[in-house]
């Protein structure tokens, strides 16, 4: 059953190959629309616009882990980043059945590791659109 009321952010994650990108600490999806101007001398001095370019990106931060080699998500993301033509199927979804999620093809645009002394190492990844972002229901 779909979540009602405010949703705890802990329920959301970014998925790669239908597997949660491990030990997530934050996740986001950003959708933008850049309408194009159609203002002209017949628009009565008002700005007019039409639909333009739609873009989206996903990002997540997670705790670095070396377990599960060679299936480790960091190495999968890194290898995809090196092969800039590789496209990933990524999802932003809730763990609750019935909640709406987002899915699309993406390229890795940024990948970083932070390893502070005597602290937990973290990874940040940014994924950019390589096609439309589709909605679906988590079953």
Short mmCIF file of C-alpha atoms in Angstrom, two decimals:
data_model
loop_
_atom_site.label_atom_id
_atom_site.label_comp_id
_atom_site.label_asym_id
_atom_site.label_seq_id
_atom_site.Cartn_x
_atom_site.Cartn_y
_atom_site.Cartn_z
CA UNK A 1 0.00 0.00 0.00
CA UNK A 2 1.32 3.44 -0.96
CA UNK A 3 2.67 5.71 1.74
CA UNK A 4 0.25 8.37 3.00
CA UNK A 5 1.31 11.66 4.53
CA UNK A 6 4.90 12.87 4.68
CA UNK A 7 7.43 10.27 3.57
CA UNK A 8 10.59 9.53 5.52
CA UNK A 9 13.57 10.13 3.20
CA UNK A 10 15.18 6.94 4.49
CA UNK A 11 12.71 5.01 2.33
CA UNK A 12 14.24 6.38 -0.91
CA UNK A 13 17.34 5.29 -2.75
CA UNK A 14 19.06 5.24 -6.12
CA UNK A 15 19.15 1.81 -7.75
CA UNK A 16 21.56 0.46 -10.36
CA UNK A 17 20.65 -2.77 -12.17
CA UNK A 18 17.65 -3.07 -9.81
CA UNK A 19 20.01 -3.15 -6.80
CA UNK A 20 20.22 -0.38 -4.25
CA UNK A 21 23.52 1.50 -4.46
CA UNK A 22 24.91 0.27 -1.14
CA UNK A 23 24.70 1.86 2.30
CA UNK A 24 22.98 5.03 1.09
CA UNK A 25 22.95 8.18 3.19
CA UNK A 26 21.12 10.50 0.78
CA UNK A 27 19.48 10.41 -2.65
CA UNK A 28 17.87 12.93 -4.95
CA UNK A 29 16.32 13.35 -8.38
CA UNK A 30 16.15 16.79 -10.02
CA UNK A 31 13.94 17.52 -13.02
CA UNK A 32 14.24 20.76 -15.00
CA UNK A 33 12.35 22.29 -17.89
CA UNK A 34 13.78 25.17 -19.94
CA UNK A 35 10.92 26.71 -21.90
CA UNK A 36 11.81 28.61 -25.07
CA UNK A 37 10.79 32.19 -25.59
CA UNK A 38 8.25 32.94 -28.31
CA UNK A 39 7.83 36.61 -27.43
CA UNK A 40 7.31 38.74 -30.51
CA UNK A 41 5.89 42.08 -31.62
CA UNK A 42 2.36 40.58 -31.62
CA UNK A 43 2.44 39.40 -27.99
CA UNK A 44 1.24 42.75 -26.61
CA UNK A 45 4.36 43.30 -24.54
CA UNK A 46 3.90 40.04 -22.65
CA UNK A 47 6.42 37.22 -22.50
CA UNK A 48 5.19 34.10 -24.25
CA UNK A 49 6.76 30.68 -24.08
CA UNK A 50 6.47 27.18 -25.48
CA UNK A 51 7.72 23.87 -24.18
CA UNK A 52 11.48 23.45 -24.42
CA UNK A 53 14.19 21.09 -23.24
CA UNK A 54 13.45 18.76 -20.32
CA UNK A 55 16.40 17.42 -18.35
CA UNK A 56 16.94 15.39 -15.20
CA UNK A 57 19.68 14.05 -12.98
CA UNK A 58 20.00 11.75 -9.99
CA UNK A 59 22.58 11.80 -7.27
CA UNK A 60 23.35 9.85 -4.15
CA UNK A 61 25.86 9.57 -1.35
CA UNK A 62 26.67 6.29 0.30
CA UNK A 63 29.17 4.71 2.65
CA UNK A 64 32.16 3.17 0.87
CA UNK A 65 32.33 -0.62 1.02
CA UNK A 66 34.73 -3.08 -0.58
CA UNK A 67 32.53 -6.13 -0.07
CA UNK A 68 30.99 -7.99 -2.96
CA UNK A 69 33.89 -7.68 -5.39
CA UNK A 70 33.67 -7.55 -8.38
CA UNK A 71 29.97 -6.63 -8.08
CA UNK A 72 30.86 -3.68 -5.84
CA UNK A 73 28.74 -0.71 -6.95
CA UNK A 74 31.63 1.77 -6.77
CA UNK A 75 33.64 -0.25 -9.26
CA UNK A 76 30.62 -0.68 -11.53
CA UNK A 77 30.08 3.11 -11.47
CA UNK A 78 33.79 3.81 -11.96
CA UNK A 79 34.04 1.46 -14.94
CA UNK A 80 30.93 3.04 -16.45
CA UNK A 81 32.46 6.48 -15.92
CA UNK A 82 35.66 5.40 -17.72
CA UNK A 83 33.60 4.11 -20.63
CA UNK A 84 31.68 7.35 -21.21
CA UNK A 85 29.40 5.72 -23.77
CA UNK A 86 28.00 3.19 -21.31
CA UNK A 87 24.42 3.85 -20.26
CA UNK A 88 23.01 2.71 -16.94
CA UNK A 89 19.39 2.02 -16.08
CA UNK A 90 18.85 3.90 -12.84
CA UNK A 91 15.88 4.22 -10.53
CA UNK A 92 14.88 6.57 -7.74
CA UNK A 93 12.31 4.76 -5.68
CA UNK A 94 10.80 4.12 -2.30
CA UNK A 95 11.00 0.75 -0.59
CA UNK A 96 7.22 0.85 -0.06
CA UNK A 97 4.99 -1.05 -2.49
CA UNK A 98 2.60 1.27 -4.34
CA UNK A 99 4.77 4.39 -4.14
CA UNK A 100 5.65 6.17 -7.38
CA UNK A 101 9.26 6.00 -8.52
CA UNK A 102 11.33 7.28 -11.44
CA UNK A 103 13.41 5.33 -13.94
CA UNK A 104 15.62 6.26 -16.87
CA UNK A 105 18.87 5.77 -18.73
CA UNK A 106 21.79 7.82 -17.44
CA UNK A 107 25.51 8.46 -17.72
CA UNK A 108 27.85 8.91 -14.77
CA UNK A 109 28.87 12.60 -14.73
CA UNK A 110 30.66 12.80 -11.36
CA UNK A 111 32.08 10.25 -8.97
CA UNK A 112 34.06 11.07 -5.84
CA UNK A 113 35.35 9.39 -2.69
CA UNK A 114 35.91 11.15 0.59
CA UNK A 115 38.18 9.38 3.09
CA UNK A 116 38.69 11.53 6.20
CA UNK A 117 41.06 10.29 8.89
CA UNK A 118 39.35 8.02 11.44
CA UNK A 119 35.93 8.57 9.81
CA UNK A 120 33.75 6.50 7.51
CA UNK A 121 34.64 6.83 3.83
CA UNK A 122 31.85 8.02 1.56
CA UNK A 123 31.14 8.04 -2.16
CA UNK A 124 29.14 10.65 -4.08
CA UNK A 125 27.81 9.96 -7.57
CA UNK A 126 25.93 12.15 -10.03
CA UNK A 127 24.05 10.67 -12.97
CA UNK A 128 22.75 12.72 -15.91
CA UNK A 129 19.93 11.94 -18.32
CA UNK A 130 20.55 9.90 -21.45
CA UNK A 131 16.86 9.84 -22.38
CA UNK A 132 13.44 10.38 -20.81
CA UNK A 133 12.66 9.97 -17.12
CA UNK A 134 9.65 7.71 -16.68
CA UNK A 135 7.41 7.21 -13.68
CA UNK A 136 6.34 3.80 -12.47
CA UNK A 137 4.73 2.24 -9.42
CA UNK A 138 6.91 0.22 -7.07
CA UNK A 139 5.22 -3.17 -6.87
#
